Coordinates of C-alpha atoms in Angstrom, one line a residue:
X1 CA 68.4 -61.4 -35.5
X2 CA 65.7 -63.4 -34.1
X3 CA 63.7 -65.9 -35.4
X4 CA 60.3 -67.2 -33.9
X5 CA 59.0 -70.8 -34.9
X6 CA 55.2 -71.2 -33.8
X7 CA 53.1 -74.3 -33.9
X8 CA 49.4 -72.8 -34.1
X9 CA 46.7 -74.0 -31.5
X10 CA 43.6 -75.8 -32.4
X11 CA 39.8 -74.4 -32.4
X12 CA 38.1 -75.5 -29.3
X13 CA 41.0 -77.0 -27.6
X14 CA 39.0 -77.6 -24.6
X15 CA 36.4 -79.8 -26.4
X16 CA 36.1 -83.4 -26.3
X17 CA 36.9 -83.7 -30.0
X18 CA 40.3 -81.9 -29.7
X19 CA 41.4 -84.4 -26.9
X20 CA 40.8 -87.4 -29.2
X21 CA 43.8 -85.4 -31.4
X22 CA 46.2 -85.5 -28.4
X23 CA 47.6 -88.9 -29.2
X24 CA 49.4 -86.7 -32.1
X25 CA 51.3 -84.9 -29.0
X26 CA 52.5 -87.7 -27.4
X27 CA 55.8 -86.8 -29.3
X28 CA 56.8 -83.5 -31.0
X29 CA 57.2 -83.1 -34.7
X30 CA 60.6 -82.6 -36.1
X31 CA 59.9 -79.9 -38.5
X32 CA 60.7 -77.2 -36.3
X33 CA 63.7 -78.9 -34.4
X34 CA 65.2 -79.6 -38.0
X35 CA 64.6 -76.0 -39.2
X36 CA 66.3 -74.6 -35.9
X37 CA 69.4 -77.0 -36.4
X38 CA 69.9 -75.6 -39.8
X39 CA 69.5 -72.0 -38.7
X40 CA 72.9 -70.1 -38.7
X41 CA 74.4 -69.2 -35.3
X42 CA 73.9 -65.4 -35.9
X43 CA 70.2 -66.0 -35.2
X44 CA 68.5 -66.1 -31.9
X45 CA 65.6 -68.7 -31.6
X46 CA 62.4 -68.8 -29.7
X47 CA 59.7 -71.4 -30.2
X48 CA 55.9 -71.4 -29.3
X49 CA 53.5 -74.4 -29.3
X50 CA 50.1 -73.1 -28.6
X51 CA 48.7 -76.5 -27.9
X52 CA 50.7 -76.1 -24.6
X53 CA 51.3 -72.3 -24.2
X54 CA 50.1 -68.9 -25.0
X55 CA 52.0 -67.0 -27.7
X56 CA 53.5 -63.6 -26.7
X57 CA 52.8 -61.2 -29.5
X58 CA 54.8 -58.5 -27.9
X59 CA 58.1 -60.4 -28.1
X60 CA 60.3 -58.6 -30.3
X61 CA 61.3 -60.7 -33.3
X62 CA 62.5 -60.3 -36.8
X63 CA 61.0 -63.2 -38.7
X64 CA 58.1 -65.6 -37.9
X65 CA 58.0 -69.3 -39.2
X66 CA 54.8 -71.1 -38.8
X67 CA 54.0 -74.9 -39.7
X68 CA 51.1 -77.0 -38.9
X69 CA 48.6 -79.5 -39.9
X70 CA 45.4 -78.5 -41.9
X71 CA 43.2 -78.1 -38.5
X72 CA 45.7 -75.5 -37.3
X73 CA 46.3 -73.6 -40.4
X74 CA 43.4 -71.1 -39.8
X75 CA 44.9 -70.0 -36.7
X76 CA 48.6 -70.1 -38.1
X77 CA 46.9 -67.4 -40.9
X78 CA 45.4 -65.4 -38.1
X79 CA 48.9 -65.5 -36.0
X80 CA 50.6 -64.5 -39.5
X81 CA 48.2 -61.6 -40.1
X82 CA 48.9 -60.3 -36.6
X83 CA 52.6 -60.2 -37.0
X84 CA 52.6 -58.7 -40.8
X85 CA 50.4 -55.9 -39.3
X86 CA 53.2 -55.3 -37.1
X87 CA 55.7 -55.2 -40.3
X88 CA 57.3 -58.7 -39.1
X89 CA 58.0 -60.9 -41.8
X90 CA 56.4 -64.2 -41.9
X91 CA 57.2 -67.5 -43.9
X92 CA 54.5 -70.4 -43.8
X93 CA 55.4 -74.1 -44.4
X94 CA 54.2 -77.7 -43.8
X95 CA 51.7 -80.1 -45.6
X96 CA 48.6 -77.8 -45.9
X97 CA 50.7 -75.1 -47.2
X98 CA 52.8 -77.1 -49.6
X99 CA 49.2 -78.4 -51.0
X100 CA 47.5 -74.8 -51.2
X101 CA 50.7 -72.5 -51.5
X102 CA 48.6 -69.8 -53.3
X103 CA 46.1 -70.0 -50.3
X104 CA 49.2 -69.5 -47.8
X105 CA 50.7 -66.7 -49.6
X106 CA 47.8 -64.5 -48.8
X107 CA 49.0 -64.5 -45.4
X108 CA 52.7 -64.9 -45.8
X109 CA 55.8 -63.1 -47.0
X110 CA 56.9 -66.6 -48.2
X111 CA 55.6 -69.9 -48.5
X112 CA 58.0 -73.0 -48.1
X113 CA 56.7 -75.9 -50.4
X114 CA 57.7 -79.3 -49.6
X115 CA 60.6 -80.6 -47.4
X116 CA 62.6 -77.8 -46.1
X117 CA 66.3 -79.0 -45.6
X118 CA 67.4 -77.5 -49.2
X119 CA 65.6 -74.3 -49.2
X120 CA 65.8 -73.1 -45.5
X121 CA 69.3 -71.4 -45.8
X122 CA 68.4 -70.0 -49.3
X123 CA 65.2 -68.3 -47.6
X124 CA 67.2 -67.0 -44.9
X125 CA 69.8 -65.6 -47.3
X126 CA 67.0 -63.7 -49.1
X127 CA 65.6 -62.5 -46.2
X128 CA 68.7 -61.0 -44.7
X129 CA 69.2 -59.1 -48.3
X130 CA 65.5 -57.9 -47.7
X131 CA 64.3 -59.9 -51.1
X132 CA 61.9 -62.6 -50.0
X133 CA 60.6 -64.7 -52.8
X134 CA 56.9 -65.6 -52.6
X135 CA 57.7 -69.4 -53.1
X136 CA 60.5 -71.9 -52.1
X137 CA 60.7 -75.1 -53.3
X138 CA 63.5 -77.8 -53.6
X139 CA 64.3 -79.2 -57.1
X140 CA 64.8 -82.5 -55.2
X141 CA 63.7 -84.4 -52.2
X142 CA 66.3 -84.2 -49.2
X143 CA 69.1 -87.1 -49.3
X144 CA 68.7 -88.9 -46.1
X145 CA 72.1 -89.8 -45.9
X146 CA 73.3 -86.3 -45.0
X147 CA 70.3 -85.3 -42.9
X148 CA 71.0 -82.8 -40.3
X149 CA 70.1 -83.9 -36.7
X150 CA 67.2 -82.0 -35.2
X151 CA 68.0 -79.3 -32.5
X152 CA 65.9 -80.9 -29.5
X153 CA 67.1 -78.2 -27.0
X154 CA 64.4 -75.9 -28.2
X155 CA 62.1 -78.2 -26.0
X156 CA 64.2 -77.8 -23.0
X157 CA 62.6 -76.2 -19.9
X158 CA 59.3 -75.4 -22.0
X159 CA 56.8 -77.9 -23.5
X160 CA 59.3 -80.8 -23.0
X161 CA 57.6 -82.3 -19.8
X162 CA 54.1 -82.2 -21.5
X163 CA 54.7 -84.5 -24.0
X164 CA 55.2 -88.2 -23.3
X165 CA 58.9 -88.1 -24.9
X166 CA 60.8 -85.9 -26.9
X167 CA 62.8 -88.7 -28.4
X168 CA 61.3 -88.3 -31.9
X169 CA 63.5 -89.8 -34.4
X170 CA 63.1 -90.5 -38.2
X171 CA 64.6 -93.4 -40.0
X172 CA 62.7 -93.2 -43.5
X173 CA 60.5 -90.8 -45.6
X174 CA 58.2 -91.4 -48.5
X175 CA 55.6 -94.1 -49.4
X176 CA 54.9 -96.1 -52.6
X177 CA 51.5 -97.0 -51.7
X178 CA 49.6 -93.7 -52.4
X179 CA 46.3 -94.5 -50.5
X180 CA 43.6 -92.0 -51.7
X181 CA 43.0 -90.5 -48.5
X182 CA 46.8 -89.8 -47.5
X183 CA 49.3 -86.8 -48.2
X184 CA 52.3 -88.5 -47.4
X185 CA 53.3 -89.5 -51.1
X186 CA 52.5 -86.4 -52.6
X187 CA 54.8 -84.6 -49.8
X188 CA 57.4 -86.8 -49.2
X189 CA 57.6 -88.9 -52.8
X190 CA 56.6 -92.4 -53.8
X191 CA 59.5 -94.5 -52.6
X192 CA 61.3 -94.9 -49.4
X193 CA 64.4 -92.9 -48.7
X194 CA 66.7 -94.3 -46.0
X195 CA 69.2 -92.9 -43.3
X196 CA 72.5 -94.4 -42.9
X197 CA 72.0 -96.9 -40.1
X198 CA 75.2 -95.9 -38.3
X199 CA 74.5 -92.4 -38.2
X200 CA 70.9 -93.4 -37.0
X201 CA 71.8 -95.5 -34.4
X202 CA 74.3 -92.8 -33.1
X203 CA 71.5 -90.3 -33.1
X204 CA 69.2 -92.6 -31.0
X205 CA 72.1 -93.4 -28.4
X206 CA 72.8 -89.8 -27.9
X207 CA 69.0 -89.5 -26.6
X208 CA 67.8 -90.1 -23.2
X209 CA 67.0 -93.6 -23.3
X210 CA 65.0 -93.7 -20.1
X211 CA 62.2 -92.0 -22.1
X212 CA 60.9 -94.0 -25.0
X213 CA 62.0 -93.4 -28.7
X214 CA 59.1 -92.8 -31.3
X215 CA 59.7 -93.2 -34.8
X216 CA 58.0 -90.5 -36.8
X217 CA 58.1 -92.5 -40.3
X218 CA 55.0 -93.4 -41.9
X219 CA 56.0 -96.9 -42.1
X220 CA 59.1 -98.0 -39.9
X221 CA 59.2 -101.3 -41.7
X222 CA 58.3 -100.1 -45.5
X223 CA 61.5 -101.3 -46.7
X224 CA 61.9 -104.9 -45.1
X225 CA 65.5 -105.3 -45.5
X226 CA 66.4 -101.8 -44.1
X227 CA 63.9 -102.7 -41.1
X228 CA 65.3 -105.9 -40.3
X229 CA 68.7 -104.6 -40.2
X230 CA 67.6 -101.5 -37.9
X231 CA 65.8 -104.0 -35.6
X232 CA 68.8 -106.3 -35.3
X233 CA 70.9 -103.2 -34.2
X234 CA 68.1 -101.9 -31.7
X235 CA 67.9 -105.3 -30.4
X236 CA 71.7 -104.8 -29.1
X237 CA 70.6 -101.7 -26.9
X238 CA 68.0 -101.5 -24.1
X239 CA 65.2 -99.2 -25.5
X240 CA 61.7 -99.2 -25.9
X241 CA 60.3 -97.7 -28.9
X242 CA 57.0 -97.0 -30.7
X243 CA 56.2 -95.8 -34.4
X244 CA 53.8 -96.3 -37.1
X245 CA 53.3 -99.3 -39.7
X246 CA 51.4 -101.6 -41.9
X247 CA 49.4 -104.7 -41.0
X248 CA 51.5 -106.7 -43.3
X249 CA 53.9 -106.9 -40.3
X250 CA 52.3 -110.3 -39.3
X251 CA 53.0 -111.7 -42.7
X252 CA 56.7 -111.6 -42.2
X253 CA 57.4 -113.9 -39.0
X254 CA 61.3 -113.0 -38.9
X255 CA 60.3 -109.4 -39.3
X256 CA 57.9 -109.5 -36.6
X257 CA 60.1 -111.4 -34.2
X258 CA 62.9 -109.1 -34.9
X259 CA 60.3 -106.1 -34.2
X260 CA 59.5 -107.4 -31.0
X261 CA 63.1 -108.3 -29.8
X262 CA 64.0 -104.8 -30.8
X263 CA 61.9 -103.2 -27.9
X264 CA 58.9 -102.1 -29.8
X265 CA 56.2 -101.2 -27.3
X266 CA 53.3 -100.2 -29.9
X267 CA 52.4 -99.3 -33.5
X268 CA 50.0 -97.2 -35.0
X269 CA 48.4 -99.3 -37.7
X270 CA 45.9 -98.2 -40.3
X271 CA 43.3 -100.9 -40.3
X272 CA 41.1 -98.1 -42.2
X273 CA 38.0 -100.4 -42.7
X274 CA 36.3 -103.7 -42.2
X275 CA 34.5 -103.7 -45.7
X276 CA 36.9 -104.8 -48.3
X277 CA 35.2 -102.6 -51.0
X278 CA 36.1 -99.5 -48.9
X279 CA 39.9 -100.8 -49.0
X280 CA 39.9 -101.2 -52.8
X281 CA 38.2 -97.9 -53.3
X282 CA 40.8 -96.1 -51.3
X283 CA 43.6 -98.1 -52.9
X284 CA 44.6 -99.4 -49.4
X285 CA 46.2 -102.5 -51.3
X286 CA 48.2 -103.7 -48.2
X287 CA 45.0 -104.3 -46.4
X288 CA 42.7 -107.4 -46.6
X289 CA 39.8 -107.9 -44.1
X290 CA 40.0 -111.7 -44.0
X291 CA 43.4 -111.5 -42.5
X292 CA 42.9 -108.9 -39.9
X293 CA 41.8 -111.1 -37.0
X294 CA 44.7 -113.4 -37.3
X295 CA 47.0 -110.5 -37.8
X296 CA 46.3 -108.5 -34.8
X297 CA 46.1 -111.6 -32.5
X298 CA 49.8 -112.5 -33.9
X299 CA 51.0 -108.9 -33.4
X300 CA 49.7 -108.3 -30.0
X301 CA 50.8 -111.8 -29.0
X302 CA 54.4 -110.5 -29.3
X303 CA 53.9 -107.8 -26.9
X304 CA 53.2 -105.1 -29.4
X305 CA 50.3 -102.8 -28.5
X306 CA 48.3 -101.8 -31.6
X307 CA 46.8 -98.4 -31.8
X308 CA 44.4 -99.5 -34.5
X309 CA 43.2 -96.4 -36.7
X310 CA 39.9 -96.7 -38.5
X311 CA 38.1 -94.3 -41.3
X312 CA 34.3 -94.0 -40.7
X313 CA 32.0 -92.6 -43.6
X314 CA 33.7 -94.2 -46.6
X315 CA 31.5 -94.7 -49.4
X316 CA 30.5 -98.2 -48.9
X317 CA 29.7 -97.5 -45.2
X318 CA 26.0 -97.6 -44.2
X319 CA 24.5 -96.8 -40.7
X320 CA 25.5 -100.5 -39.3
X321 CA 29.0 -99.8 -39.8
X322 CA 29.5 -98.4 -36.2
X323 CA 27.8 -101.5 -34.5
X324 CA 30.1 -103.8 -36.8
X325 CA 33.2 -102.0 -36.1
X326 CA 32.6 -101.8 -32.6
X327 CA 31.9 -105.9 -32.5
X328 CA 35.3 -106.2 -34.6
X329 CA 37.2 -104.4 -32.1
X330 CA 35.7 -106.7 -29.4
X331 CA 36.1 -109.7 -31.2
X332 CA 39.7 -109.0 -32.2
X333 CA 40.7 -107.6 -28.6
X334 CA 42.3 -105.0 -30.4
X335 CA 43.9 -102.9 -27.5
X336 CA 43.7 -99.3 -28.6
X337 CA 41.3 -98.5 -31.2
X338 CA 41.0 -95.2 -32.7
X339 CA 38.1 -93.8 -34.9
X340 CA 38.3 -90.9 -37.3
X341 CA 35.8 -89.4 -39.6
X342 CA 37.1 -89.4 -43.4
X343 CA 38.6 -86.3 -43.9
X344 CA 39.5 -85.0 -47.6
X345 CA 42.8 -83.1 -46.8
X346 CA 44.0 -80.9 -49.2
X347 CA 46.0 -82.5 -52.2
X348 CA 44.6 -86.1 -51.6
X349 CA 43.0 -88.0 -54.3
X350 CA 39.8 -88.3 -52.1
X351 CA 39.5 -84.7 -51.8
X352 CA 39.8 -84.1 -55.5
X353 CA 37.1 -86.7 -56.1
X354 CA 34.7 -85.3 -53.5
X355 CA 35.1 -81.8 -54.9
X356 CA 34.3 -83.1 -58.2
X357 CA 31.1 -84.7 -56.9
X358 CA 30.2 -81.6 -55.0
X359 CA 30.1 -83.2 -51.8
X360 CA 32.2 -81.2 -49.7
X361 CA 30.1 -78.6 -47.8
X362 CA 32.9 -77.2 -45.5
X363 CA 36.2 -75.6 -46.4
X364 CA 36.7 -74.4 -42.8
X365 CA 40.1 -75.9 -42.2
X366 CA 39.4 -75.8 -38.4
X367 CA 37.0 -78.6 -39.0
X368 CA 39.5 -80.8 -40.7
X369 CA 40.3 -82.7 -37.4
X370 CA 39.0 -86.3 -38.4
X371 CA 36.4 -85.6 -35.6
X372 CA 33.8 -84.0 -37.7
X373 CA 31.9 -84.5 -41.0
X374 CA 32.8 -81.9 -43.5
X375 CA 31.3 -83.7 -46.5
X376 CA 27.9 -85.8 -47.5
X377 CA 28.4 -89.5 -47.1
X378 CA 27.2 -91.6 -49.8
X379 CA 25.0 -94.1 -47.8
X380 CA 24.3 -92.3 -44.9
X381 CA 23.5 -88.7 -43.6
X382 CA 25.9 -86.3 -42.1
X383 CA 23.9 -86.8 -38.9
X384 CA 24.1 -90.3 -38.9
X385 CA 28.0 -90.2 -39.6
X386 CA 28.3 -87.9 -36.5
X387 CA 26.4 -89.8 -34.2
X388 CA 27.6 -92.9 -35.0
X389 CA 31.2 -91.8 -34.4
X390 CA 30.3 -90.3 -31.0
X391 CA 28.5 -93.7 -30.1
X392 CA 31.2 -95.8 -30.8
X393 CA 33.6 -93.6 -28.5
X394 CA 30.9 -94.0 -25.9
X395 CA 30.9 -97.7 -26.1
X396 CA 34.7 -98.7 -25.9
X397 CA 34.9 -97.9 -22.2
X398 CA 37.0 -101.2 -21.6
X399 CA 39.7 -99.5 -23.9
X400 CA 39.5 -95.8 -22.7
X401 CA 42.0 -96.1 -19.7
X402 CA 44.7 -97.6 -21.8
X403 CA 44.1 -95.1 -24.6
X404 CA 44.3 -92.2 -22.1
X405 CA 48.0 -93.6 -21.1
X406 CA 49.0 -93.2 -24.7
X407 CA 48.5 -89.5 -24.8
X408 CA 44.3 -89.4 -25.8

């Protein structure tokens, strides 16, 4: 039997808006390599990532597995419908499908809800018996101490050269902060689950370390004691790595020093807003505007580039937020700014609030790219938000070259 894994493409992939998403493809997701590793040897496996290649619908397969972000899911549904019209069974999973499983089941024979480590083989057994259930959801979160290593061979001789690196690694899952705009806590839980560091280091050392290692964790130093031990171990080997984390890295001198010495080249850090009231409204408890300038200077002085991510269009933003944000970027000498329009992703608190307030005017998931307004802002018009977003990107020319080197 043959399984085909598919990551759907985006709408308007040649547009400027799509190019602003490309930093997400600097390294590939671990979802499909993980499921591939969990697939029994009696299955033949193929893989298509539509961002880089066209899908061959004529390939003979028995089961299609689709995963993708919200902005990809409409294309995912289209792909699923085509295969089901050919009597090929389809399973859909991922964050979006987990948030809206009833929607996903209209296009799939089975929907995987949440993490797949405990349910993937169960689903395959049901498939082999011809008795797929509509939904598969594990009774508990996966134990990262026993996690299966991803099958990175699926990238060989295919999309591998098009990624900056395929050295995606995960050390932790979960987040206790539960920011209103984020779906991490709902999908991965409200506490940090940790890998065994010996096993993690063994996996890292098995990689091609001429390429940079990318930690896909939402906050690589969310558990400080774990992170300090990990950074000490990483400092013993000669690697370069990047990942995601919080601005509070600057509050712990030991942690920051260890991070820099361990080979960290850059971090995606959520600045979110330069308006303190916005940070309070979105429950971003770790951030404080008055600390930003010193924190950014401190982290970047260690040779760690900050890809600072901003959310535009929050309720306390007025039309002057764009000029103020640009000035902030210039004043702090933030090396890699990334601007996003507030996007009410399904399952988030902010989506529920905007739905309750009847402010969302588009549920076309293809528009949920963080580059397009799909709701009515509180203190500016939709046009002012869209034009201000474009104006910001048009006025950071001194940074564009650096950003392009990091996957934009």
